[in-house]
Structures are given as C-alpha cells and as structure tokens.
Short mmCIF file of C-alpha atoms in Angstrom, two decimals:
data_model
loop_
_atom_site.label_atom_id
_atom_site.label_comp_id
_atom_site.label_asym_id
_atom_site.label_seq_id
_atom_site.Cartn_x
_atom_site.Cartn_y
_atom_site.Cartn_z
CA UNK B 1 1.05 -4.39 38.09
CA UNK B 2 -0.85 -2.80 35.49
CA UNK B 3 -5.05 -2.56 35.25
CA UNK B 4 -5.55 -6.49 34.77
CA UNK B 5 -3.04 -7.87 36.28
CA UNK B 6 -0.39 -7.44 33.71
CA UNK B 7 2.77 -7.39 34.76
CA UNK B 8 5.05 -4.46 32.45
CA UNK B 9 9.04 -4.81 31.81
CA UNK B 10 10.77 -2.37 34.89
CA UNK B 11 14.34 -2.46 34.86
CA UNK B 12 15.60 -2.15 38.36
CA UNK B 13 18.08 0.28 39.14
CA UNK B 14 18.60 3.29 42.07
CA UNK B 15 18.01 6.81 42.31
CA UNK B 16 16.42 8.88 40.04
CA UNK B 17 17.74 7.29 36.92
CA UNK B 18 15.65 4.23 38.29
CA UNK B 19 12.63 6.38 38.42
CA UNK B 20 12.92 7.41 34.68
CA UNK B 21 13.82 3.57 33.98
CA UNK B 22 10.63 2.21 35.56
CA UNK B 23 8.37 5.03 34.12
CA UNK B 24 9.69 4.72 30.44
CA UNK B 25 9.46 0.95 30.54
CA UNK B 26 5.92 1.22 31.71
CA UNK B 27 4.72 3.30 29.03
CA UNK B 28 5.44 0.91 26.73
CA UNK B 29 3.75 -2.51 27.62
CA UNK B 30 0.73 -2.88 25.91
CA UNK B 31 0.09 -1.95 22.26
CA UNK B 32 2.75 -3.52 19.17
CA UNK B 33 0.52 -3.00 16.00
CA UNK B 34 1.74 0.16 14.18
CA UNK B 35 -1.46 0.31 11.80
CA UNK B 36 -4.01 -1.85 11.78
CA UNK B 37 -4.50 -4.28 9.04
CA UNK B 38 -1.93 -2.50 6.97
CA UNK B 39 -3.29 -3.90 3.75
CA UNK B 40 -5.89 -0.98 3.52
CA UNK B 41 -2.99 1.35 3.77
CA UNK B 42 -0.87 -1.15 1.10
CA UNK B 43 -3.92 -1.35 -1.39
CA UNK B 44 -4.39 2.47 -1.64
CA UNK B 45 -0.74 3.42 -1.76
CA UNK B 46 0.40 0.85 -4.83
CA UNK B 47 -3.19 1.65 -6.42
CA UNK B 48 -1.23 4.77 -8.25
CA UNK B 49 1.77 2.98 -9.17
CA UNK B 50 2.01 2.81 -13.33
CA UNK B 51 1.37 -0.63 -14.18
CA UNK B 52 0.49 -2.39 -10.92
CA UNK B 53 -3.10 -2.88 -11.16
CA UNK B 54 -2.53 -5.18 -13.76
CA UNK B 55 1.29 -6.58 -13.03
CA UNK B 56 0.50 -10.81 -11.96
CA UNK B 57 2.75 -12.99 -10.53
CA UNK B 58 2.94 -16.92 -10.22
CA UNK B 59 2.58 -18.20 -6.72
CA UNK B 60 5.02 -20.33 -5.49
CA UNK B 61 5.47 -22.64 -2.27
CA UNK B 62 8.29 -21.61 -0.09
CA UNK B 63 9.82 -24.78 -0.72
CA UNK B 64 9.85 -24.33 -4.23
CA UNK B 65 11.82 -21.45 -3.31
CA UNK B 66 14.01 -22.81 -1.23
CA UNK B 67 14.89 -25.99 -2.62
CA UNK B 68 16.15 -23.98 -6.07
CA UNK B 69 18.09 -20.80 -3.98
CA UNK B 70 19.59 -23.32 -1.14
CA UNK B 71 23.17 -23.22 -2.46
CA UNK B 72 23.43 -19.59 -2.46
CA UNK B 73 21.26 -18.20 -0.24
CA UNK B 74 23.97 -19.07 2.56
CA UNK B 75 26.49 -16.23 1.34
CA UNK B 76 23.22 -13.72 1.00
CA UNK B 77 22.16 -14.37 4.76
CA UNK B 78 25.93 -13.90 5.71
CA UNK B 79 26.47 -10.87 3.90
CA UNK B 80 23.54 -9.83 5.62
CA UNK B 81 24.82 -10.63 8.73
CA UNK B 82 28.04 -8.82 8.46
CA UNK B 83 26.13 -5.47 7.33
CA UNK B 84 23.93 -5.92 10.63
CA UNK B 85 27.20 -6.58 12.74
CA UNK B 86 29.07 -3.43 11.47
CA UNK B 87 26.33 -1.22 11.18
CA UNK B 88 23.50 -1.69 13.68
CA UNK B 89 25.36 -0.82 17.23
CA UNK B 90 22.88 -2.08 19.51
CA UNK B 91 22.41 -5.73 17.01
CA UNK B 92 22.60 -9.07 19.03
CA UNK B 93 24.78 -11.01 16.73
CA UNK B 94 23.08 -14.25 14.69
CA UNK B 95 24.74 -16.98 16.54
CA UNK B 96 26.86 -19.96 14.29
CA UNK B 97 24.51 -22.55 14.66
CA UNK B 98 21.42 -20.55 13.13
CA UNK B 99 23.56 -20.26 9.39
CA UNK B 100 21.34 -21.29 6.96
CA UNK B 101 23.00 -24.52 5.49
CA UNK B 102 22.79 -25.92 1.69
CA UNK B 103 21.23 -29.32 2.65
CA UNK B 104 18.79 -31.00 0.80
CA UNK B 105 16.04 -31.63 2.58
CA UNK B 106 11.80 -31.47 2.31
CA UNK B 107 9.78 -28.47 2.57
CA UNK B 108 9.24 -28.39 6.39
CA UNK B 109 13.22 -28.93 6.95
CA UNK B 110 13.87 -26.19 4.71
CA UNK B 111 11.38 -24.02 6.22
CA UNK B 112 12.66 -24.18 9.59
CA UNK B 113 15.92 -24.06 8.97
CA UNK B 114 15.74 -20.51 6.67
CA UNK B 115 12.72 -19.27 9.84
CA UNK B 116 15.58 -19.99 12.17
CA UNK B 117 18.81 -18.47 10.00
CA UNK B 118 16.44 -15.08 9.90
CA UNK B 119 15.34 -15.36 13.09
CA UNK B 120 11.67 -15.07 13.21
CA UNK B 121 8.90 -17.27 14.82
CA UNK B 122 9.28 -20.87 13.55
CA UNK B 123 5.98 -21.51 13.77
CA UNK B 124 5.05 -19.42 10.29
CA UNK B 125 3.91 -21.80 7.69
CA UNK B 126 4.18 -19.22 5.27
CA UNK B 127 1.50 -21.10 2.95
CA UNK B 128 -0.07 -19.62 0.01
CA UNK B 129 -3.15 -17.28 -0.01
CA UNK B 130 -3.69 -13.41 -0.58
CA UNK B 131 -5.97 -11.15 1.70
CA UNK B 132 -9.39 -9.40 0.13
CA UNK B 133 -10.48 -6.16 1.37
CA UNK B 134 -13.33 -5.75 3.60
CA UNK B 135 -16.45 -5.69 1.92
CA UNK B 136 -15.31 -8.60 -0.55
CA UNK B 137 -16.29 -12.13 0.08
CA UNK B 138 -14.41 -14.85 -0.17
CA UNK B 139 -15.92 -18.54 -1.18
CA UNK B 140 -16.50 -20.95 1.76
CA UNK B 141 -14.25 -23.66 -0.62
CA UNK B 142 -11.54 -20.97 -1.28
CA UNK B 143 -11.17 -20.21 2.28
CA UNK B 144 -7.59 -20.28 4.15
CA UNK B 145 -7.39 -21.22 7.60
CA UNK B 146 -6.70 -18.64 10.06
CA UNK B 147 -3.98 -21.44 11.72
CA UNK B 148 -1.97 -21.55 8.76
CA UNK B 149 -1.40 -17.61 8.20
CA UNK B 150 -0.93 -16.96 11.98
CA UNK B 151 0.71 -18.20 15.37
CA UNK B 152 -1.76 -16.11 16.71
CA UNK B 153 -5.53 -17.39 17.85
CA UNK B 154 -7.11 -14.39 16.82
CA UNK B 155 -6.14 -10.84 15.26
CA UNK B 156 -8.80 -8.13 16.23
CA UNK B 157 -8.03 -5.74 12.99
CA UNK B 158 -8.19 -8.55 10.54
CA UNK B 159 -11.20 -11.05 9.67
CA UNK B 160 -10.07 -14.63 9.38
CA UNK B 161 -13.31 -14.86 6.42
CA UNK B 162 -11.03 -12.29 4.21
CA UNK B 163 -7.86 -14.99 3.92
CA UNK B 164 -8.34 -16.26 0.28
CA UNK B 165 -6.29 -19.87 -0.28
CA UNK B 166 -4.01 -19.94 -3.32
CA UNK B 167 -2.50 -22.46 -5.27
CA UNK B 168 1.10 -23.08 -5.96
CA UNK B 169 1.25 -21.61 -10.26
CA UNK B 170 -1.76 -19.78 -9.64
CA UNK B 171 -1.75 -16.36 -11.31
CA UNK B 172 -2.56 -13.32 -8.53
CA UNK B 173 -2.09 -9.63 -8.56
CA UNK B 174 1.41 -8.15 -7.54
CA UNK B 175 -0.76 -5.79 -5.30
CA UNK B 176 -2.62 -8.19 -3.38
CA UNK B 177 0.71 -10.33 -3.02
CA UNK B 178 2.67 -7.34 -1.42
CA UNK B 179 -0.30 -5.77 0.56
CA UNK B 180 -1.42 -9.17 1.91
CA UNK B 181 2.68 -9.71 2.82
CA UNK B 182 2.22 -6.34 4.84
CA UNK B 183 0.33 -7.95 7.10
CA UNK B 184 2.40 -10.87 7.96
CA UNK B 185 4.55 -10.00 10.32
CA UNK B 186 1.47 -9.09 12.77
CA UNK B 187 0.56 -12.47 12.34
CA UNK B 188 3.73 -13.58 14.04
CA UNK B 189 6.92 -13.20 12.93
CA UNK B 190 8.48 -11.18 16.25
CA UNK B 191 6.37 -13.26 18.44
CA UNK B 192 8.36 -14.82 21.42
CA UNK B 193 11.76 -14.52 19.88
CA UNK B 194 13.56 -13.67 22.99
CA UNK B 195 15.06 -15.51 25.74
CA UNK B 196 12.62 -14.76 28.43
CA UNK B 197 9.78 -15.59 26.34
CA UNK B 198 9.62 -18.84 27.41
CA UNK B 199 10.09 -20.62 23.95
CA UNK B 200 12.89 -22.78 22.29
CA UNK B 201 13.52 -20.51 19.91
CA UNK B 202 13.67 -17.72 22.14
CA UNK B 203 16.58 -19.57 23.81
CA UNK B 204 18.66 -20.30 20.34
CA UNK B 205 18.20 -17.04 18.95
CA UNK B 206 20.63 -14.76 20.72
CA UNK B 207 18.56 -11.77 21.07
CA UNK B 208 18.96 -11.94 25.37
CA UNK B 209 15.83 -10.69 27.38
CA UNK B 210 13.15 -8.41 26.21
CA UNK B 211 14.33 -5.04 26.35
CA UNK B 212 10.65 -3.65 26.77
CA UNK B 213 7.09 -4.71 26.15
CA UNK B 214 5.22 -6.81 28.20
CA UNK B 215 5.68 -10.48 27.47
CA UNK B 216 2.63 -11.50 28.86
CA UNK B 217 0.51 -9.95 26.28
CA UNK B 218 -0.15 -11.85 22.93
CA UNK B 219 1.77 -8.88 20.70
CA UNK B 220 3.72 -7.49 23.47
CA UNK B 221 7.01 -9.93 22.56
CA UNK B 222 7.02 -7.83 18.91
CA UNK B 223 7.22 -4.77 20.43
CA UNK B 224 11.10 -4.16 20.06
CA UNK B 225 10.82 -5.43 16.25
CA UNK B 226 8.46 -2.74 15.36
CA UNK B 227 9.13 0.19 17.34
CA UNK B 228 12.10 2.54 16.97
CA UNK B 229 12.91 5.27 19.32
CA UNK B 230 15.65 6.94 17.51
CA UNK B 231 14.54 10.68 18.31
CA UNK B 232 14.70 10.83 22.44
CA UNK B 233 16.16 13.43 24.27
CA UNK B 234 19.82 12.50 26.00
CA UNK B 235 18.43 12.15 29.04
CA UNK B 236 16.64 9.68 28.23
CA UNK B 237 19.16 7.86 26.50
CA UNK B 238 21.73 7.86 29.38
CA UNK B 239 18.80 6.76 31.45
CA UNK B 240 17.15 4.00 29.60
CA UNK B 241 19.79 2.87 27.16
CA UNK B 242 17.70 -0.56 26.73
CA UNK B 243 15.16 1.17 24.34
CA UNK B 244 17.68 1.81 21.52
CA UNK B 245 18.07 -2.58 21.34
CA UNK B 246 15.26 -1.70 18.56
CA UNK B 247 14.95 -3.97 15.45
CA UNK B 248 12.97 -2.11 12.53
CA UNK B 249 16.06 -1.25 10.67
CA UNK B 250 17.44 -4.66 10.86
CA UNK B 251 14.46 -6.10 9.94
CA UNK B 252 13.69 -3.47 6.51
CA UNK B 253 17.18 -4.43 5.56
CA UNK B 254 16.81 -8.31 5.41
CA UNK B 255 13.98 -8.10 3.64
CA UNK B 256 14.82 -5.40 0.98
CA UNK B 257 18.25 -7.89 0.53
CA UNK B 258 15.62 -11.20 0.72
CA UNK B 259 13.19 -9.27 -1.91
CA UNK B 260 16.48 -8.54 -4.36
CA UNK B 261 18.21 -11.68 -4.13
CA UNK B 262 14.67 -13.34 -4.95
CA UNK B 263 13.98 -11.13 -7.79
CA UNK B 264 17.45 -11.53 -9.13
CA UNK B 265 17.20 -15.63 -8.48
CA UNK B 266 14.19 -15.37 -11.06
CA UNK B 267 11.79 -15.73 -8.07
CA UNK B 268 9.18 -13.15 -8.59
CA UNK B 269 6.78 -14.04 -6.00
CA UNK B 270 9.03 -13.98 -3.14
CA UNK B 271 10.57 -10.82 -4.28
CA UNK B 272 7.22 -8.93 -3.71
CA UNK B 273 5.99 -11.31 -0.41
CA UNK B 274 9.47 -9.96 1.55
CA UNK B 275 8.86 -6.56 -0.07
CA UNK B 276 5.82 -6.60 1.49
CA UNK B 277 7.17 -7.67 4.80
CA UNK B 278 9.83 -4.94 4.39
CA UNK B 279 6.90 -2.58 3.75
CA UNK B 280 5.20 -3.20 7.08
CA UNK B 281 7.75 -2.05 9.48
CA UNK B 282 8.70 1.42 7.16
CA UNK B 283 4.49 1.44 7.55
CA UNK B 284 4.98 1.05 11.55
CA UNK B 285 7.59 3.71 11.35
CA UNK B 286 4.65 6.34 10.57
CA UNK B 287 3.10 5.59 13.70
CA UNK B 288 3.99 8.02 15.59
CA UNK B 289 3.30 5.93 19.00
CA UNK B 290 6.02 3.68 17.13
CA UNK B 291 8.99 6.08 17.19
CA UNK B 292 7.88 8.27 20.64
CA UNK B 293 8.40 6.89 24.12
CA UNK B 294 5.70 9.27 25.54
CA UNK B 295 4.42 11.52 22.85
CA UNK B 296 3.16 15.10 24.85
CA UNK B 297 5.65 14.20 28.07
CA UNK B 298 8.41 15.70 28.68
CA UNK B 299 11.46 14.89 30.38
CA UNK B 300 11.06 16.61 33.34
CA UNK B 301 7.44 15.11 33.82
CA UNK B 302 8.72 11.62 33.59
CA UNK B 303 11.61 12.17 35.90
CA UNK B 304 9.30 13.88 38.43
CA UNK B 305 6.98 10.85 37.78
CA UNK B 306 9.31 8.45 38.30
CA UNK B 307 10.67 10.02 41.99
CA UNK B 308 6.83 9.69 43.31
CA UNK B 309 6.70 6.25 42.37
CA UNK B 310 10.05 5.22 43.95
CA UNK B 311 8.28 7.41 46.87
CA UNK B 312 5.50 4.91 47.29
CA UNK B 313 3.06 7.56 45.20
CA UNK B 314 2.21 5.53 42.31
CA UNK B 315 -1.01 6.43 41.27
CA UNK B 316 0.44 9.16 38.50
CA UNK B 317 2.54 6.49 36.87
CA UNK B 318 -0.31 4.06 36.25
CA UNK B 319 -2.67 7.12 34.93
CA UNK B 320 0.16 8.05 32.72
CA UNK B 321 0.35 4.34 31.15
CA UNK B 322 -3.23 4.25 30.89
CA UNK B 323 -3.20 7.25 29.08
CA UNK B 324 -0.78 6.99 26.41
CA UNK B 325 -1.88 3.10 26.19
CA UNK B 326 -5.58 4.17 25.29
CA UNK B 327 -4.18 7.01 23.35
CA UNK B 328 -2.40 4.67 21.01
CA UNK B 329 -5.36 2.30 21.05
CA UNK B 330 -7.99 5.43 19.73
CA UNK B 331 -5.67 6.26 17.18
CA UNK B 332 -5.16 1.94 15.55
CA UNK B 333 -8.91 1.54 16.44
CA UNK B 334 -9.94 4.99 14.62
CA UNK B 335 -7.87 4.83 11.26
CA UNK B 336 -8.56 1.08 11.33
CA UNK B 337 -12.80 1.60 11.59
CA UNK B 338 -13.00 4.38 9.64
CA UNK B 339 -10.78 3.09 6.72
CA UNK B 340 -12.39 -0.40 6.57
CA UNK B 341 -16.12 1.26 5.94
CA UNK B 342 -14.43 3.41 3.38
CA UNK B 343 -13.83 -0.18 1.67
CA UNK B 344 -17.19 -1.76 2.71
CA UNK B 345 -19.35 1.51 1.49
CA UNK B 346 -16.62 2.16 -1.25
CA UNK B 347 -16.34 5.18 -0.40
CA UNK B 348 -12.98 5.64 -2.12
CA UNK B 349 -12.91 9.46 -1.75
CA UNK B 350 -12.51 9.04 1.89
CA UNK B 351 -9.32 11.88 2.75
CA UNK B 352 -7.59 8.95 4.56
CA UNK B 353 -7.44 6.94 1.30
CA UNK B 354 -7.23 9.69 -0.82
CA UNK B 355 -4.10 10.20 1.19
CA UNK B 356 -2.48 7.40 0.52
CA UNK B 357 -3.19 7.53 -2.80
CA UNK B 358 -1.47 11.40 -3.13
CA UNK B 359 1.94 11.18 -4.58
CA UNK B 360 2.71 14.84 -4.31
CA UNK B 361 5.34 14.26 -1.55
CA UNK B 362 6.50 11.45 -3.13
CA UNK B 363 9.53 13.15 -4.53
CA UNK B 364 10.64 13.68 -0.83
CA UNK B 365 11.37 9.80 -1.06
CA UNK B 366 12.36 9.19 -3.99
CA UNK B 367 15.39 6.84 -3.49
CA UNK B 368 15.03 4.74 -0.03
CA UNK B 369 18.22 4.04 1.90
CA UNK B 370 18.77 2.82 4.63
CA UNK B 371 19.77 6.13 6.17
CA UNK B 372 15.96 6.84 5.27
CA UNK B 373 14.35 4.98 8.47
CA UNK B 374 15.85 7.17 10.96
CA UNK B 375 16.48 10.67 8.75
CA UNK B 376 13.82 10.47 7.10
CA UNK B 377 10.67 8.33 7.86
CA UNK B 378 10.84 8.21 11.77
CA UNK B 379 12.12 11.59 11.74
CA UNK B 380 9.13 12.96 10.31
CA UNK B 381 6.25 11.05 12.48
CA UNK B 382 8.38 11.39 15.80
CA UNK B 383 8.29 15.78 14.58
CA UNK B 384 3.97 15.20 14.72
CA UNK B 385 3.60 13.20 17.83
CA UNK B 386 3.57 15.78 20.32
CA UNK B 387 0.59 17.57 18.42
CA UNK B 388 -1.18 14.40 17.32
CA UNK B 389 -1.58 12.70 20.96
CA UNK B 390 -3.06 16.85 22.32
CA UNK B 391 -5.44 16.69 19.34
CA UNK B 392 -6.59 12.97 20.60
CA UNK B 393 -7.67 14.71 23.52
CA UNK B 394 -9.45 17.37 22.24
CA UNK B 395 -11.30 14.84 20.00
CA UNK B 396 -12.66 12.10 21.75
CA UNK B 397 -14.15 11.36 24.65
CA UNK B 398 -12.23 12.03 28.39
CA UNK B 399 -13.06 8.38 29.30
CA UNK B 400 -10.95 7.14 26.62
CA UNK B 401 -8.26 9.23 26.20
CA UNK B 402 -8.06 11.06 30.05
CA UNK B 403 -9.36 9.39 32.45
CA UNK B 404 -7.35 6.61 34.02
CA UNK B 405 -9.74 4.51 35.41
CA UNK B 406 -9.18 1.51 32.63
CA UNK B 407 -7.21 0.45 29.80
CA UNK B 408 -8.92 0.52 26.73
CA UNK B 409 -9.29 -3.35 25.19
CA UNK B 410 -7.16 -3.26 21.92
CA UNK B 411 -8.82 -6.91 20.93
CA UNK B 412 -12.52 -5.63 21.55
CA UNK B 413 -14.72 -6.04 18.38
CA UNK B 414 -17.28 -3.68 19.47
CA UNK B 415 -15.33 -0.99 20.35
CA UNK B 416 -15.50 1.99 17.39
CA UNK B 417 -14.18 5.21 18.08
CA UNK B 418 -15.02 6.73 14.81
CA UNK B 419 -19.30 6.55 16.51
CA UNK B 420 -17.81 8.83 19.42
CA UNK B 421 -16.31 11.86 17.80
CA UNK B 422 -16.32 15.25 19.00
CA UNK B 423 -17.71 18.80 17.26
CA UNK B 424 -16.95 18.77 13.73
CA UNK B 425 -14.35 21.42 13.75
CA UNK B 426 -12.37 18.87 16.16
CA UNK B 427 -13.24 16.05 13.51
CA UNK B 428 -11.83 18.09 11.00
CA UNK B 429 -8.64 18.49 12.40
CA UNK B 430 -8.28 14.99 13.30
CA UNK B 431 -9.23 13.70 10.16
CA UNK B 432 -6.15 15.99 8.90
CA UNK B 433 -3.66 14.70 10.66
CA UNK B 434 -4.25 11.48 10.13
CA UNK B 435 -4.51 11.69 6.63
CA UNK B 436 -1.24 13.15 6.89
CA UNK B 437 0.44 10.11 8.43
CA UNK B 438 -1.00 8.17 5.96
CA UNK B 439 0.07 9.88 3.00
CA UNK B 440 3.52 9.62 4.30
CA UNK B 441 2.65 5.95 4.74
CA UNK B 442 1.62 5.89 1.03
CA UNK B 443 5.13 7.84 0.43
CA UNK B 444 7.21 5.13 1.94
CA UNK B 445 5.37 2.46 0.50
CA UNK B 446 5.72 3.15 -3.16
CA UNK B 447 9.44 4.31 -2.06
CA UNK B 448 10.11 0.93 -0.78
CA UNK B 449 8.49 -0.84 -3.68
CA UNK B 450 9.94 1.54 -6.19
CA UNK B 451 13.72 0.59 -5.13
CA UNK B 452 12.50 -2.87 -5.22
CA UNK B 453 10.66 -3.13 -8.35
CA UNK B 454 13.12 -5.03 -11.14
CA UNK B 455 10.92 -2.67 -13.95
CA UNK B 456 10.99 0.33 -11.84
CA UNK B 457 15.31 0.04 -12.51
CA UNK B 458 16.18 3.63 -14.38
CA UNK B 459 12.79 5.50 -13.94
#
C-alpha cells in the first residue's frame, strides 16, 4: 500500500524481473496531469500566431455537428482505425460493435454513440462554453456549470468560476476555443476507460486492464492516455513490457484526423475544439515526468530496489515513490502558481510566458508528423529529465522533494511552492528550465495548430 492507503498497479511475476516490475509500476500511481490548466500555456503560445487574436468562429452544438457529418464520418473513424491497427504495435483494437453508425437519431443518441466509436468517457457532455484566464471574471448569469464540462467533482488547477457558458451561433475567439479544448481531456475523457475500472464502458471498450496507474485515484485511470515512455533503457523494456500499452500517439492522431475532417466538412468550430484536444497530449508530452519512468534513477538502482522489496525490505521502494510522486507534484503545482499570478498581476513579461510566446525554435517543428511525438517532442523532454528532477532538489525544500515521510496532496488549494523557493541563484536556474519546457510547449502548440490551420495551407 502506498501513504493513504492507496493501493498502486504491481504486476506479479518472479525473480528479479518481478522486482523491477513491482518498482516501475509503483512509481507511477499517483499524478496524470501533464501541465496544469494547460490553457495558460495554450493562450501564450497561439498569442504570436499572425491573425489569431482576431480569427472568430461560430459555436456549434455537437449535435449540430453530428447530425450534418453522420453519413460520412463512419469511413473517417474506420480509416482511423486501420492506421491505429497497422501502425501502433501495442493498440487494443476498437471492437465491431463500437463503429460509429449513420442513424438518425437526437443529440444525446448521437453523442454517445460517436463518445463510444472514439472511445472516451461517455459521460462528456461536450456543451458549449470557453474558459477565461485567471484574473478575469465571469458574470454570475453567464456562468457554466462545473457538471457539464467535467465527470470530475472537482479539478484543483482549474476554477469552476472561470467556465464562461456559450451559445450555439455565438461568435468567440479561435484562441479561447482551442485553449479552452486543451483542457478537456483533464476533465475526463481517459477517465475509467478500462476494464478493471469498474464501469460499463470500461467493459465494451476493449482496452483490457490498466496497464499502470492507480485506479483508485480520481486521474489515475488517464494515466496510460497521457503518458508515453518511449525512451527507456532495454532493460526495462524486457522487464516491464506493460508500460509501452501507452495511448498519446493514438490519441494526437484521432484528433488531428477529427480536426481535418471537421474543417474540411465546413465545421469550423469542431476543427479547432479537437485541435485543441490534440494539443493537450503533444502539451503532456513536454512533461518530462510524462515520458520518464523514474527521471534521476537508473537501472541498476531500480533493480537493486526491487530485490530488497521482494526481500521483505520495503522501506526504499515507498521513499522512492514518494519521491518522484512529490517531485512531479512541485513541478505541476510550481509552473501552475507561478503562471496563474503572471495572469492575475498581468505580469506578461514573466520568462515562463515569455517562453511560450518565443518562436525562435519554432523552425525545429515546423511540419508535425506523426513521427514527431516520439523523435521529436518526447525525445527532447525525456533528454532534460534527469537534470530537471536534481535541480528540484536543489530548489525546494527537503520535506517536499526528499524526505519520504508523506506524499505531497496534488488536490490541495493551499499548497504553493512558488512561497518556498530556495537562494536566488537556485531560483534562477529553475526558472530556466522551466521556461525551457515551456517554450517547447509553445513550439508544439503552434506546430500542431499550424498543420491544422485551413489558412495556414502553403505558408
């Protein structure tokens, strides 16, 4: 059991390989945000884009959307399909029963039956409103329910208050459609989608049991959707196969294919919401907790880990989880604090949003593929996650980020790391490197966007 009571993923097997097995799947239980609230990343990054302060879009319900794209959406979703089948090796095929059909039917029919043919949580309502930054209020009359954006009771990086409610043929900003679409699928999409989840659509979906994560944690079911660990030594591979049944890349591509086919259906509005939701995961992808098992461990340390354990020594296994759990909790809470008083103070000089904003690397990017999650994006954030996690240490405090007494609450309000800093110089370099990550999260955004973009076409 972990600090709490909860209960991580441990694949059973014998001899040492089991030792690696159970240590790898307990470093991985707790945290499944990439960013948090990744429209302050989404804002900053499109904010430079020619045109796109001003570019507005119609809002339209998703049945609208539906009921018009029904007849040929089927062949889209199966094209899709066959790509996933013949190019993803560890994909769980979509079973038969899931195809998206051409019936007529009302909104909520034609809802569930696209949630189920993409296989996300079919409890999204996917209603209409757009997300304000923090510092911006939003009319008591104009507000949209927390319940209708999420599955979720609560989201600790995002206030409920910022949800603005829109109305189907309302005019809004392309920016604020595809930064508050960034967002989404930490509202819910990946939640409880697999068969040991304990819900029905967990059963019909075909994904089998969680590979890792820990299901008893509100996010922890999304963990496999948003995390890929394509950059682990052999040994690790041979040992703990289960973390390569990943699902960013499958997830980028259906929605870059949902965003086209939208676009090219004369659809506007839902070619920038799943551009958006395509957005999020290359965003996660910069995390570097997202694409390392155990950022700063080696090999050998986890293998030597794992044989105490098996011995009956366990306390260095549940230090180590603590650790790199609070580790990855500093760095969400820290970018997430410190960016969102940067809004509030408007402080738009602030090197974390300047760095999103920089588009001198952008040229690095310029044309996404999908060869560019693992090559490219993942590539580079899994390269800086070794010095990232020391630097952690040598910035804040030992009771966070050492010790392993407690995990660190990823849901608690009141906890800011920003307030408990070390010496400037220490600040410094922190500050760099995570300005860093985010202007290659600025990078892959416009990249993403720019591919996208019908009016970007030949620039």
């Amino acid at each position: 059991m972990l600090p709490g009571g909860e209960r991580s993923i441990r694949p059973c097997r014998r001899g040492w390989r089991g030792g690696v097995l159970a240590v790898v799947a307990a470093f991985l239980p707790s945290v499944a945000l990439g960013w948090s609230n990744h429209p302050l990343c989404t804002w900053q990054a499109t904010a430079v884009m020619p045109g796109m302060a001003d570019r507005m879009v119609r809002a339209e319900a998703v049945g609208t959307f539906l009921a018009d794209v029904s007849g040929r959406l089927p062949a889209v979703l199966d094209g899709e399909e066959k790509w996933a089948r013949e190019t993803l090796p560890f994909y769980a095929p979509r079973p038969d029963d899931l195809r998206f059909g051409a019936a007529v039917g009302d909104e909520a029919a034609l809802r569930a039956g696209f949630l189920h043919a993409i296989r996300v949580n079919d409890g999204m309502t996917l209603g209409l409103y757009v997300q304000r930054p923090p510092g911006v209020d939003v009319p008591a009359d104009r507000l949209f329910p927390w319940s209708s954006a999420s599955v979720l009771r609560t989201l600790e990086d995002t206030d409920p208050h910022s949800l603005e409610r829109v109305a189907e043929g309302d005019m809004v900003r392309v920016a604020d459609v595809v930064a508050t679409a960034t967002n989404e699928p930490d509202f819910g999409l990946d939640i409880d989608l697999w068969q040991d989840n304990g819900a029905a659509q967990g059963a019909r979906y075909g994904f089998g049991v969680q590979p890792f994560g820990n299901p008893h944690l509100s996010y922890g079911t999304q963990a496999p959707f948003h995390m890929g660990f394509y950059h682990e030594s052999a040994i690790v591979y041979r040992t703990a196969g289960y973390l390569q049944r990943t699902y960013p890349e499958a997830r980028i591509h259906l929605f870059m294919t949902l965003s086209r086919f939208a676009f090219a259906q004369g659809h506007p509005y839902w070619g920038w919401r799943f551009a958006g939701w395509a957005v999020h995961y290359v965003q996660d992808l910069g995390q570097p907790y997202h694409v390392r098992v155990l950022p700063g461990v080696s090999a050998a340390s986890m293998v030597w880990i794992g044989v105490l354990d098996r011995l009956g020594v366990h306390g260095p296994q549940v230090a180590a989880v603590i650790r790199v759990t609070n580790r990855h909790v500093v760095l969400e809470n820290y970018q997430y604090r410190r960016m969102s008083a940067a809004y509030r103070a408007h402080d738009m000089d602030d090197p974390l949003l300047m760095a999103l904003r920089d588009t001198s690397d952008d040229v690095s990017l310029r044309r996404f593929a999908s060869s560019s999650v693992r090559e490219v994006i993942s590539a580079q954030s899994a390269a800086v996650a070794g010095v990232l996690d020391a630097q952690l240490v040598r910035t804040f405090p030992a009771a966070d980020v050492v010790a392993a007494e407690a995990t660190l609450d990823v849901a608690d309000r009141d906890m800011n790391i920003v307030s408990r800093q070390a010496p400037p110089g220490e600040q410094a370099r922190m500050t760099r490197l995570v300005a860093d990550r985010m202007r290659q999260v600025g990078r892959d955004t416009r990249a993403v966007i720019r591919v996208l973009d019908p009016e970007a076409a030949g620039r």
